[in-house]
Short mmCIF file of C-alpha atoms and ligand atoms in Angstrom, two decimals:
data_model
loop_
_atom_site.label_atom_id
_atom_site.label_comp_id
_atom_site.label_asym_id
_atom_site.label_seq_id
_atom_site.Cartn_x
_atom_site.Cartn_y
_atom_site.Cartn_z
CA MET A 1 5.05 8.96 123.55
CA ARG A 2 5.31 7.48 120.08
CA VAL A 3 8.95 6.66 120.70
CA MET A 4 8.16 5.03 124.03
CA TRP A 5 5.36 2.91 122.57
CA LYS A 6 7.59 1.66 119.76
CA TRP A 7 10.26 0.72 122.23
CA LEU A 8 7.80 -1.09 124.48
CA ARG A 9 6.45 -2.99 121.50
CA ALA A 10 9.99 -3.98 120.54
CA CYS A 11 10.56 -5.38 124.05
CA GLY A 12 7.86 -8.00 123.62
CA ILE A 13 4.91 -8.59 125.92
CA GLY A 14 6.67 -11.27 128.02
CA VAL A 15 9.47 -8.92 128.92
CA LEU A 16 6.93 -6.22 129.56
CA LEU A 17 5.01 -8.37 132.05
CA MET A 18 8.20 -9.33 133.85
CA ALA A 19 9.10 -5.68 134.12
CA MET A 20 5.67 -4.61 135.42
CA ALA A 21 6.92 -4.59 139.01
CA SER A 22 9.46 -1.86 138.24
CA LEU A 23 7.33 0.12 135.79
CA PRO A 24 8.42 3.65 136.80
CA ALA A 25 12.09 2.78 136.17
CA LEU A 26 11.24 1.16 132.85
CA ALA A 27 9.23 4.16 131.73
CA SER A 28 12.02 6.63 132.40
CA ALA A 29 14.53 4.45 130.54
CA ALA A 30 12.15 4.06 127.63
CA VAL A 31 11.61 7.78 127.18
CA THR A 32 15.32 8.29 126.51
CA GLN A 33 15.36 5.66 123.75
CA VAL A 34 15.53 7.16 120.29
CA ASP A 35 14.25 5.42 117.20
CA PHE A 36 17.05 6.41 114.82
CA GLU A 37 15.53 4.59 111.86
CA ALA A 38 12.41 6.71 112.30
CA ALA A 39 14.64 9.79 112.51
CA LYS A 40 16.18 8.84 109.17
CA SER A 41 12.77 8.31 107.59
CA ASP A 42 11.63 11.68 108.88
CA ALA A 43 14.69 13.41 107.43
CA VAL A 44 14.05 11.77 104.06
CA ALA A 45 10.35 12.69 104.19
CA PHE A 46 11.30 16.27 105.07
CA LEU A 47 13.51 16.48 101.98
CA ASP A 48 10.76 14.99 99.80
CA GLY A 49 8.35 17.57 101.18
CA HIS A 50 10.69 20.46 100.36
CA THR A 51 11.82 19.47 96.87
CA GLU A 52 10.32 22.49 95.17
CA GLU A 53 11.82 25.00 97.57
CA LEU A 54 15.28 23.40 97.48
CA ALA A 55 15.23 23.14 93.68
CA SER A 56 14.31 26.83 93.47
CA VAL A 57 17.33 27.70 95.63
CA ALA A 58 19.65 25.67 93.39
CA ASP A 59 18.11 27.26 90.28
CA ALA A 60 18.55 30.77 91.67
CA ILE A 61 22.26 30.14 92.33
CA TRP A 62 22.54 28.58 88.86
CA SER A 63 21.09 31.75 87.31
CA TYR A 64 23.37 34.09 89.33
CA ALA A 65 26.48 32.09 88.27
CA GLU A 66 28.82 34.18 90.39
CA LEU A 67 32.59 33.75 90.19
CA GLY A 68 34.91 33.11 93.15
CA PHE A 69 34.52 35.52 96.11
CA GLN A 70 31.78 37.36 94.19
CA GLU A 71 29.04 34.97 95.37
CA PHE A 72 27.12 37.69 97.21
CA LYS A 73 23.67 36.75 95.94
CA SER A 74 24.33 33.01 96.04
CA SER A 75 25.57 32.99 99.63
CA ASP A 76 22.67 35.23 100.62
CA VAL A 77 20.11 32.75 99.26
CA LEU A 78 21.67 29.93 101.26
CA LYS A 79 21.84 32.16 104.33
CA ARG A 80 18.13 32.96 104.02
CA LEU A 81 17.27 29.28 103.55
CA LEU A 82 19.26 28.24 106.62
CA GLU A 83 17.87 31.05 108.75
CA LYS A 84 14.34 30.16 107.72
CA TYR A 85 14.87 26.71 109.26
CA GLY A 86 16.36 27.95 112.50
CA PHE A 87 20.10 28.11 111.88
CA LYS A 88 22.23 30.93 113.23
CA VAL A 89 24.31 32.14 110.31
CA GLU A 90 27.63 33.92 110.60
CA MET A 91 28.76 35.52 107.35
CA GLY A 92 32.23 36.73 106.46
CA VAL A 93 34.14 34.06 108.37
CA ALA A 94 37.95 33.94 108.01
CA GLY A 95 37.87 37.40 106.44
CA MET A 96 35.91 36.37 103.34
CA PRO A 97 32.56 38.17 102.92
CA THR A 98 30.89 35.24 101.09
CA ALA A 99 32.11 32.53 103.47
CA MET A 100 29.71 31.38 106.18
CA VAL A 101 29.13 29.04 109.08
CA ALA A 102 25.53 28.16 109.93
CA THR A 103 24.95 26.47 113.27
CA TRP A 104 22.08 24.77 115.06
CA GLY A 105 22.04 22.87 118.34
CA SER A 106 24.58 22.48 121.10
CA GLY A 107 27.02 19.96 122.46
CA GLY A 108 28.35 16.88 120.73
CA PRO A 109 28.56 15.27 118.36
CA VAL A 110 29.27 18.12 115.94
CA ILE A 111 28.33 17.16 112.39
CA GLY A 112 29.33 19.49 109.54
CA PHE A 113 28.27 19.69 105.90
CA THR A 114 30.16 21.60 103.22
CA GLY A 115 28.76 23.78 100.47
CA GLU A 116 30.30 25.60 97.51
CA TYR A 117 28.50 28.02 95.20
CA ASP A 118 30.99 29.58 92.78
CA ALA A 119 30.67 29.38 89.00
CA LEU A 120 33.25 29.18 86.20
CA PRO A 121 34.17 31.85 83.64
CA GLY A 122 32.87 31.60 80.08
CA LEU A 123 30.54 28.63 80.58
CA SER A 124 27.16 30.35 80.32
CA GLN A 125 24.63 27.82 79.04
CA LYS A 126 20.86 27.45 78.84
CA ALA A 127 19.06 24.40 80.21
CA VAL A 128 18.88 22.87 76.74
CA PRO A 129 20.62 19.71 75.47
CA TYR A 130 22.71 21.58 72.89
CA LYS A 131 25.33 24.29 73.30
CA GLU A 132 23.62 27.67 73.61
CA PRO A 133 24.69 30.30 76.14
CA VAL A 134 22.33 32.43 78.19
CA VAL A 135 24.81 35.29 77.74
CA GLU A 136 27.73 34.60 75.39
CA GLY A 137 31.01 34.54 77.33
CA ALA A 138 29.40 34.96 80.77
CA PRO A 139 30.06 32.61 83.71
CA GLY A 140 28.14 29.37 84.20
CA HIS A 141 27.86 26.57 86.77
CA GLY A 142 30.14 24.15 84.94
CA CYS A 143 31.05 22.24 88.11
CA GLY A 144 27.51 22.02 89.50
CA HIS A 145 28.26 24.05 92.62
CA ASN A 146 24.71 25.44 92.63
CA LEU A 147 23.63 21.88 93.46
CA LEU A 148 26.60 21.25 95.74
CA GLY A 149 25.86 24.18 98.03
CA THR A 150 22.16 23.40 98.17
CA THR A 151 22.81 19.71 98.89
CA GLY A 152 24.98 20.64 101.88
CA ALA A 153 22.47 23.16 103.24
CA ALA A 154 19.52 20.82 102.65
CA SER A 155 21.34 18.02 104.49
CA ALA A 156 21.98 20.27 107.49
CA ILE A 157 18.35 21.41 107.58
CA ALA A 158 16.92 17.89 107.24
CA LEU A 159 19.24 16.60 109.96
CA LYS A 160 18.20 19.41 112.28
CA HIS A 161 14.55 18.61 111.58
CA ALA A 162 15.04 14.94 112.48
CA MET A 163 17.11 15.70 115.57
CA GLU A 164 14.58 18.19 116.86
CA LYS A 165 11.66 15.88 116.23
CA HIS A 166 13.29 12.92 117.96
CA GLY A 167 14.96 14.79 120.80
CA ILE A 168 18.46 13.97 119.55
CA SER A 169 21.14 16.25 120.94
CA GLY A 170 24.19 17.52 119.09
CA THR A 171 25.32 20.34 116.81
CA VAL A 172 24.75 20.68 113.08
CA LYS A 173 26.93 22.99 111.00
CA PHE A 174 26.94 24.12 107.41
CA PHE A 175 30.23 25.47 106.10
CA GLY A 176 29.69 27.78 103.14
CA CYS A 177 33.01 27.72 101.29
CA PRO A 178 33.38 30.23 98.44
CA ALA A 179 35.74 30.30 95.47
CA GLU A 180 36.53 26.58 95.24
CA GLU A 181 37.55 26.99 91.60
CA SER A 182 39.83 29.96 92.17
CA GLY A 183 40.78 31.36 95.57
CA SER A 184 39.99 28.19 97.58
CA ALA A 185 38.41 29.59 100.72
CA LYS A 186 38.80 26.30 102.62
CA ILE A 187 42.55 26.93 102.94
CA PHE A 188 41.92 30.10 104.91
CA MET A 189 38.94 28.67 106.81
CA ALA A 190 41.09 25.74 107.96
CA ARG A 191 43.96 28.06 108.87
CA GLU A 192 41.58 30.21 110.95
CA GLY A 193 40.32 27.14 112.81
CA ILE A 194 36.78 27.29 111.38
CA PHE A 195 36.53 23.47 111.22
CA ASP A 196 38.10 22.87 114.63
CA GLY A 197 35.88 20.95 117.02
CA THR A 198 33.85 19.41 114.21
CA ASP A 199 33.67 15.63 114.69
CA VAL A 200 32.88 14.79 111.09
CA VAL A 201 32.57 16.76 107.84
CA LEU A 202 30.29 15.35 105.15
CA ASP A 203 31.20 16.68 101.73
CA ASN A 204 29.46 16.28 98.38
CA HIS A 205 30.09 17.01 94.72
CA PRO A 206 27.80 16.61 91.70
CA ALA A 207 29.11 14.06 89.22
CA ASN A 208 28.34 11.80 86.29
CA LYS A 209 28.18 8.91 88.77
CA PHE A 210 26.92 7.95 92.23
CA GLU A 211 30.00 7.25 94.28
CA ALA A 212 31.64 7.16 97.68
CA GLU A 213 35.40 7.39 97.61
CA SER A 214 38.00 6.36 100.16
CA GLY A 215 41.68 7.25 100.42
CA VAL A 216 43.78 9.68 98.41
CA HIS A 217 42.78 10.41 94.82
CA THR A 218 43.71 14.08 94.41
CA SER A 219 46.94 16.05 94.20
CA ALA A 220 48.28 18.73 96.48
CA LEU A 221 48.49 22.01 94.60
CA MET A 222 50.20 25.38 94.42
CA LEU A 223 48.86 28.22 92.29
CA LEU A 224 51.56 30.74 91.46
CA ARG A 225 51.74 34.11 89.77
CA ILE A 226 55.18 34.70 88.29
CA THR A 227 56.08 38.19 87.14
CA PHE A 228 59.17 38.78 85.02
CA THR A 229 60.34 42.37 84.75
CA GLY A 230 62.69 43.57 82.00
CA LYS A 231 63.18 46.81 80.06
CA SER A 232 61.17 48.04 77.09
CA ALA A 233 62.78 49.28 73.88
CA HIS A 234 62.01 49.62 70.16
CA ALA A 235 62.17 46.02 68.98
CA GLY A 236 63.27 47.13 65.48
CA SER A 237 65.58 50.08 65.93
CA ALA A 238 67.15 49.38 69.33
CA PRO A 239 66.49 45.80 70.53
CA TRP A 240 69.89 45.85 72.28
CA ASP A 241 68.49 48.43 74.67
CA GLY A 242 65.70 46.07 75.75
CA VAL A 243 65.49 43.26 78.28
CA SER A 244 62.65 40.94 77.30
CA ALA A 245 60.40 39.60 80.02
CA LEU A 246 58.87 37.32 77.36
CA ASP A 247 62.29 35.72 76.78
CA ALA A 248 62.41 34.96 80.48
CA ALA A 249 58.99 33.28 80.35
CA ASN A 250 59.93 31.26 77.26
CA ILE A 251 63.21 30.06 78.78
CA MET A 252 61.32 29.15 81.94
CA GLY A 253 58.89 27.13 79.81
CA VAL A 254 61.67 25.28 77.98
CA ALA A 255 63.37 24.47 81.28
CA VAL A 256 60.09 23.12 82.67
CA GLU A 257 59.59 20.89 79.62
CA TYR A 258 63.08 19.37 80.11
CA LEU A 259 62.46 19.02 83.83
CA ARG A 260 59.29 16.96 83.32
CA GLU A 261 61.25 13.88 82.23
CA HIS A 262 63.01 13.73 85.57
CA LEU A 263 60.12 14.41 87.89
CA TYR A 264 58.30 11.57 89.58
CA PHE A 265 55.17 10.60 87.64
CA THR A 266 52.81 12.00 90.29
CA ASN A 267 53.63 15.59 89.27
CA ARG A 268 51.54 17.89 87.10
CA ILE A 269 52.80 21.31 86.00
CA HIS A 270 50.77 23.57 83.73
CA TYR A 271 51.00 27.25 82.99
CA ILE A 272 49.73 30.06 80.81
CA ILE A 273 51.18 33.42 79.85
CA GLN A 274 48.52 35.73 81.21
CA GLU A 275 50.21 38.96 80.17
CA GLY A 276 52.65 38.48 77.32
CA GLY A 277 53.51 42.00 76.25
CA ALA A 278 51.65 44.88 74.62
CA TRP A 279 52.72 44.81 70.97
CA PRO A 280 55.36 42.94 68.91
CA ASN A 281 57.44 46.04 68.15
CA ILE A 282 57.95 46.77 71.84
CA VAL A 283 60.36 44.60 73.83
CA PRO A 284 58.02 43.46 76.64
CA ASP A 285 59.13 44.74 80.02
CA LYS A 286 56.48 42.83 81.96
CA VAL A 287 55.20 39.29 81.51
CA VAL A 288 52.93 37.46 83.93
CA VAL A 289 52.79 33.66 84.01
CA MET A 290 50.16 31.76 86.00
CA ALA A 291 51.22 28.25 86.92
CA TYR A 292 49.90 25.21 88.78
CA VAL A 293 52.39 22.88 90.39
CA ARG A 294 50.81 19.66 91.68
CA ASP A 295 52.19 16.57 93.35
CA THR A 296 51.71 14.39 96.40
CA ASP A 297 51.88 16.03 99.82
CA ASP A 298 55.38 14.71 100.44
CA ARG A 299 56.76 15.55 96.99
CA LEU A 300 55.19 18.97 96.40
CA PRO A 301 57.79 21.09 98.26
CA GLU A 302 60.64 19.48 96.30
CA THR A 303 58.80 19.70 92.96
CA TYR A 304 58.10 23.36 93.65
CA LYS A 305 61.80 24.04 94.32
CA LYS A 306 62.72 22.49 90.97
CA PHE A 307 60.03 24.54 89.23
CA GLU A 308 61.32 27.70 90.88
CA ASN A 309 64.79 26.92 89.52
CA CYS A 310 63.27 27.04 86.01
CA VAL A 311 61.86 30.49 86.83
CA LYS A 312 65.29 31.59 88.03
CA ALA A 313 66.89 30.18 84.86
CA GLY A 314 64.55 32.29 82.70
CA ALA A 315 65.32 35.41 84.69
CA LEU A 316 69.08 34.82 84.72
CA ALA A 317 69.42 34.06 81.02
CA SER A 318 67.31 37.04 79.93
CA GLY A 319 68.60 39.51 82.47
CA CYS A 320 65.17 40.06 84.02
CA SER A 321 64.14 40.16 87.62
CA TYR A 322 61.36 37.87 88.82
CA ASP A 323 58.78 37.58 91.54
CA VAL A 324 56.85 34.45 92.53
CA GLN A 325 53.61 35.00 94.39
CA VAL A 326 51.85 32.04 96.03
CA ILE A 327 48.14 32.64 95.47
CA LYS A 328 46.98 29.42 97.07
CA ALA A 329 48.25 26.01 98.06
CA TYR A 330 46.56 23.03 99.64
CA HIS A 331 47.00 19.37 100.44
CA GLN A 332 45.80 16.12 98.92
CA LYS A 333 42.37 15.02 100.05
CA HIS A 334 42.61 12.14 102.51
CA SER A 335 39.09 10.67 102.47
CA ASN A 336 38.21 8.84 105.67
CA ASP A 337 37.68 5.16 104.86
CA ALA A 338 35.25 4.39 107.69
CA LEU A 339 33.16 7.42 106.76
CA ALA A 340 33.19 6.61 103.04
CA LYS A 341 31.98 3.07 103.84
CA LEU A 342 29.15 4.45 105.95
CA ILE A 343 28.17 6.80 103.13
CA TYR A 344 28.12 3.83 100.76
CA LYS A 345 25.91 1.84 103.14
CA ASN A 346 23.43 4.69 103.02
CA MET A 347 23.70 4.94 99.24
CA GLU A 348 22.55 1.30 99.19
CA GLN A 349 19.64 2.11 101.50
CA ILE A 350 18.50 5.21 99.61
CA GLY A 351 19.24 3.98 96.08
CA LEU A 352 19.52 5.84 92.79
CA PRO A 353 17.03 8.47 91.62
CA GLU A 354 14.18 7.16 89.51
CA TRP A 355 14.92 8.76 86.16
CA ALA A 356 11.98 9.67 83.96
CA GLU A 357 12.02 8.87 80.26
CA GLU A 358 12.25 12.58 79.32
CA GLU A 359 15.27 12.92 81.60
CA GLN A 360 17.02 10.00 79.93
CA SER A 361 16.26 11.48 76.49
CA PHE A 362 17.59 14.88 77.56
CA ALA A 363 20.75 13.25 78.93
CA LYS A 364 21.28 11.23 75.74
CA GLU A 365 20.85 14.35 73.62
CA VAL A 366 23.54 16.11 75.69
CA GLN A 367 25.79 13.05 75.29
CA LYS A 368 25.21 12.99 71.53
CA ASN A 369 26.00 16.69 71.21
CA MET A 370 29.19 16.25 73.22
CA GLY A 371 30.37 13.28 71.16
CA LYS A 372 29.84 10.79 73.98
CA ASP A 373 28.14 7.38 74.03
CA GLN A 374 24.41 7.76 74.57
CA THR A 375 24.28 5.76 77.79
CA GLY A 376 21.92 8.02 79.74
CA LEU A 377 22.03 8.81 83.44
CA PRO A 378 23.99 7.16 86.28
CA ASP A 379 22.63 3.67 86.95
CA LYS A 380 24.90 2.08 89.53
CA LEU A 381 26.39 2.56 92.97
CA ILE A 382 30.15 2.84 93.16
CA PHE A 383 32.54 2.47 96.08
CA THR A 384 36.04 3.51 95.09
CA PRO A 385 38.76 2.19 97.41
CA PRO A 386 42.15 3.89 97.83
CA PRO A 387 44.22 3.57 94.63
CA ALA A 388 46.89 0.86 94.59
CA VAL A 389 49.27 3.49 93.18
CA PHE A 390 48.54 7.20 93.15
CA THR A 391 49.36 8.46 89.68
CA GLY A 392 48.43 12.13 90.05
CA GLY A 393 45.42 14.10 88.94
CA GLY A 394 43.18 17.02 89.83
CA SER A 395 42.90 18.72 93.18
CA THR A 396 40.30 20.01 95.61
CA ASP A 397 40.57 22.35 98.56
CA VAL A 398 38.56 19.80 100.56
CA GLY A 399 42.09 18.41 100.98
CA GLU A 400 42.74 21.14 103.49
CA ILE A 401 39.70 20.10 105.56
CA SER A 402 40.85 16.47 105.46
CA LEU A 403 43.85 17.33 107.65
CA VAL A 404 41.81 19.18 110.30
CA ALA A 405 38.70 16.96 110.52
CA PRO A 406 37.56 13.56 109.24
CA VAL A 407 35.95 14.07 105.83
CA ALA A 408 34.57 12.00 102.97
CA THR A 409 32.83 13.02 99.76
CA LEU A 410 29.64 11.71 98.22
CA ARG A 411 29.51 12.11 94.44
CA THR A 412 25.91 12.86 93.66
CA PRO A 413 24.38 11.57 90.39
CA CYS A 414 23.55 14.89 88.71
CA TRP A 415 25.07 14.62 85.20
CA PRO A 416 24.75 12.24 82.24
CA LYS A 417 27.35 9.47 82.26
CA GLY A 418 30.66 10.35 80.64
CA ILE A 419 30.02 14.12 80.63
CA PRO A 420 33.12 15.87 81.96
CA GLY A 421 33.07 18.59 84.61
CA HIS A 422 33.73 22.18 83.50
CA SER A 423 31.71 21.71 80.32
CA TRP A 424 28.49 23.20 78.91
CA GLY A 425 26.79 19.80 79.37
CA VAL A 426 27.10 20.13 83.15
CA VAL A 427 25.59 23.62 83.11
CA ALA A 428 22.76 22.38 80.86
CA VAL A 429 21.52 19.77 83.36
CA GLY A 430 22.29 21.86 86.46
CA SER A 431 18.89 23.53 86.62
CA THR A 432 16.78 20.64 85.34
CA SER A 433 14.98 17.90 87.25
CA ILE A 434 18.06 15.71 86.60
CA GLY A 435 20.26 17.94 88.75
CA HIS A 436 17.49 18.40 91.31
CA LYS A 437 17.00 14.65 91.73
CA GLY A 438 20.73 14.05 92.16
CA MET A 439 20.85 16.83 94.72
CA LEU A 440 17.93 15.43 96.71
CA ILE A 441 19.36 11.90 96.71
CA GLY A 442 22.66 13.37 97.87
CA ALA A 443 21.04 15.18 100.78
CA LYS A 444 19.14 12.02 101.77
CA VAL A 445 22.33 9.94 101.82
CA LEU A 446 24.34 12.52 103.75
CA THR A 447 21.62 13.14 106.33
CA SER A 448 21.12 9.41 106.86
CA THR A 449 24.88 8.97 107.27
CA ALA A 450 24.88 11.71 109.89
CA VAL A 451 22.04 10.01 111.80
CA ASP A 452 24.03 6.75 111.77
CA LEU A 453 27.04 8.53 113.24
CA ILE A 454 24.96 9.98 116.04
CA ALA A 455 23.16 6.67 116.64
CA ASP A 456 26.33 4.63 116.92
CA PRO A 457 29.13 6.22 118.98
CA GLU A 458 31.35 3.23 118.10
CA GLN A 459 31.06 4.11 114.43
CA LEU A 460 31.91 7.74 115.16
CA LYS A 461 34.89 6.62 117.23
CA LYS A 462 36.15 4.49 114.35
CA VAL A 463 36.00 7.50 112.03
CA LYS A 464 37.77 9.71 114.55
CA ASP A 465 40.44 7.12 115.41
CA GLU A 466 41.30 6.80 111.72
CA PHE A 467 41.59 10.58 111.52
CA GLY A 468 43.81 10.56 114.63
CA GLU A 469 46.24 8.19 112.89
CA LEU A 470 46.29 10.41 109.81
CA SER A 471 47.00 13.49 111.92
CA GLU A 472 49.97 11.76 113.48
CA ARG A 473 51.31 10.78 110.07
CA ILE A 474 50.62 14.13 108.38
CA PRO A 475 50.18 16.88 110.97
CA TYR A 476 48.27 19.85 109.55
CA GLN A 477 50.59 22.58 108.47
CA PRO A 478 49.28 25.07 105.92
CA TYR A 479 51.34 25.41 102.73
CA VAL A 480 50.36 29.07 102.35
CA PRO A 481 52.65 31.45 104.20
CA LYS A 482 51.06 33.44 107.06
CA GLU A 483 51.17 36.69 105.11
CA VAL A 484 49.16 35.25 102.21
CA GLY A 485 45.43 35.90 102.45
CA PRO A 486 42.52 35.22 100.10
CA GLU A 487 42.63 37.25 96.88
CA LEU A 488 39.11 38.59 97.25
CA ASP A 489 39.09 40.86 94.19
CA MET A 490 40.28 38.15 91.81
CA PHE A 491 37.04 38.31 89.77
CA GLU A 492 35.62 41.65 90.89
CA SER A 493 35.92 43.48 87.56
CA GLU A 494 35.04 40.37 85.54
CA MET A 495 31.82 39.87 87.50
CA ALA A 496 30.97 43.57 87.35
CA LYS A 497 31.17 43.31 83.57
CA TRP A 498 28.71 40.39 83.37
CA ARG A 499 26.18 41.17 86.11
CA PRO A 500 24.11 43.74 84.15
CA LEU A 501 23.87 41.35 81.19
CA MET A 502 22.93 38.39 83.38
CA GLU A 503 20.42 40.17 85.63
CA PRO A 504 17.47 39.91 83.20
CA HIS A 505 17.88 36.11 83.38
CA TYR A 506 18.00 35.81 87.17
CA VAL A 507 15.54 33.38 88.77
CA GLU A 508 14.50 34.17 92.32
CA PRO A 509 14.14 31.39 94.92
CA LYS A 510 10.75 30.43 96.35
CA LEU A 511 11.69 31.02 99.95
ZN1 LIG B 601 35.46 22.31 89.30
ZN1 LIG B 602 33.67 21.47 91.71
#
């Protein structure tokens, strides 16, 4: 009735009197009207009313700090949160135990939100503005994924609340995507068709700024494990009997360094020797190199071939055999321009968090201790258009989603300005009110954007048409061969080592 009254009021009394003769028809039309602005306000109010609960979920995940594919406790907290608010949660999607799809509603449009919840090795850190680990050497949330996952889930829940309250039909999904930093679950979720049928995917990532980004800003990527196999021998008394796998790796490295000069500037190649031999007086018969090869979508296959030639050169010159294993590979992220603009419009409506003085002081202390300018917390709204020239850079497995559904990312203002990702400074603010405020603002913007998409089918069509053009230009074709699956045990032993030491510091969510 409230909706109907608002609508009648909006019509004006003159119109109302003129329509008196056909009142039954008017009434039935009015009942179907939805006040989408009120729906937005209700979603925002819902988030404000659940701040404590949502913050406790983010803090719990922060304290668990589980590495890729080991996010058993973290995914369980999000599952419980989503179930509490009426979502049907399917765990273990695409063959990954910590991957999930939570669904509410039926029919179209289908709006999806992403969430990640994996931590990074070695970045354990207390919520203090100076470097001090909770457990020395243990994992920590250095990319803010505790906030990322909770932002996505909170957005889905708030949207569902508003849709239910205002009789809006459609489907809301939350995609829980594990191991972003390592195994990149989204590759396998996309390949298994998990995102198919989703009209729009709204992504978020904590950042040192408040930003919506359009176009292509990330590289396509391949993660490779290269194993050289030689023959061991006494390095002093009979080196001529040995075939050194380390020689192969070194020659590979030299070849790569020469190759760089002749690669297009969009490439990035970096590698480490993960296993370099057992002892200097033994000719190493096994050496393992881990390498990233990055480039644009169109150049990556060619760049990879050239890199592989360097591997072959190392093997040939040293007399070793070699094996190259593709662990993961994904595309550049093609952010939907129409969607990014809509996100930005909602950033303008919602605005920045109101930072308290203590929060600014905390942020400045972190900045001071990291050798950065003491400029405090994010204080402006940024819309980043597509780059005039793509010059290369980092990567995200959201790239894989961007070729199967329209997607854009909101960067949520959770970190002090200038603080880089994958640092102790990010972990330090990740369970404070700074991170919580950024998370809440993020959920408000994403939920409001979703309401706009439902309210205006033309807007949704624009987003989908743009995606249609992209699909024609770059049809989705996974880089990973069919036989390659997620490496689920990548961090199993590492996590098993840390869990008992971290358990005393776990914080449980207030669910
Ligand atoms: Zn990261
Ligand atoms: Zn991240």
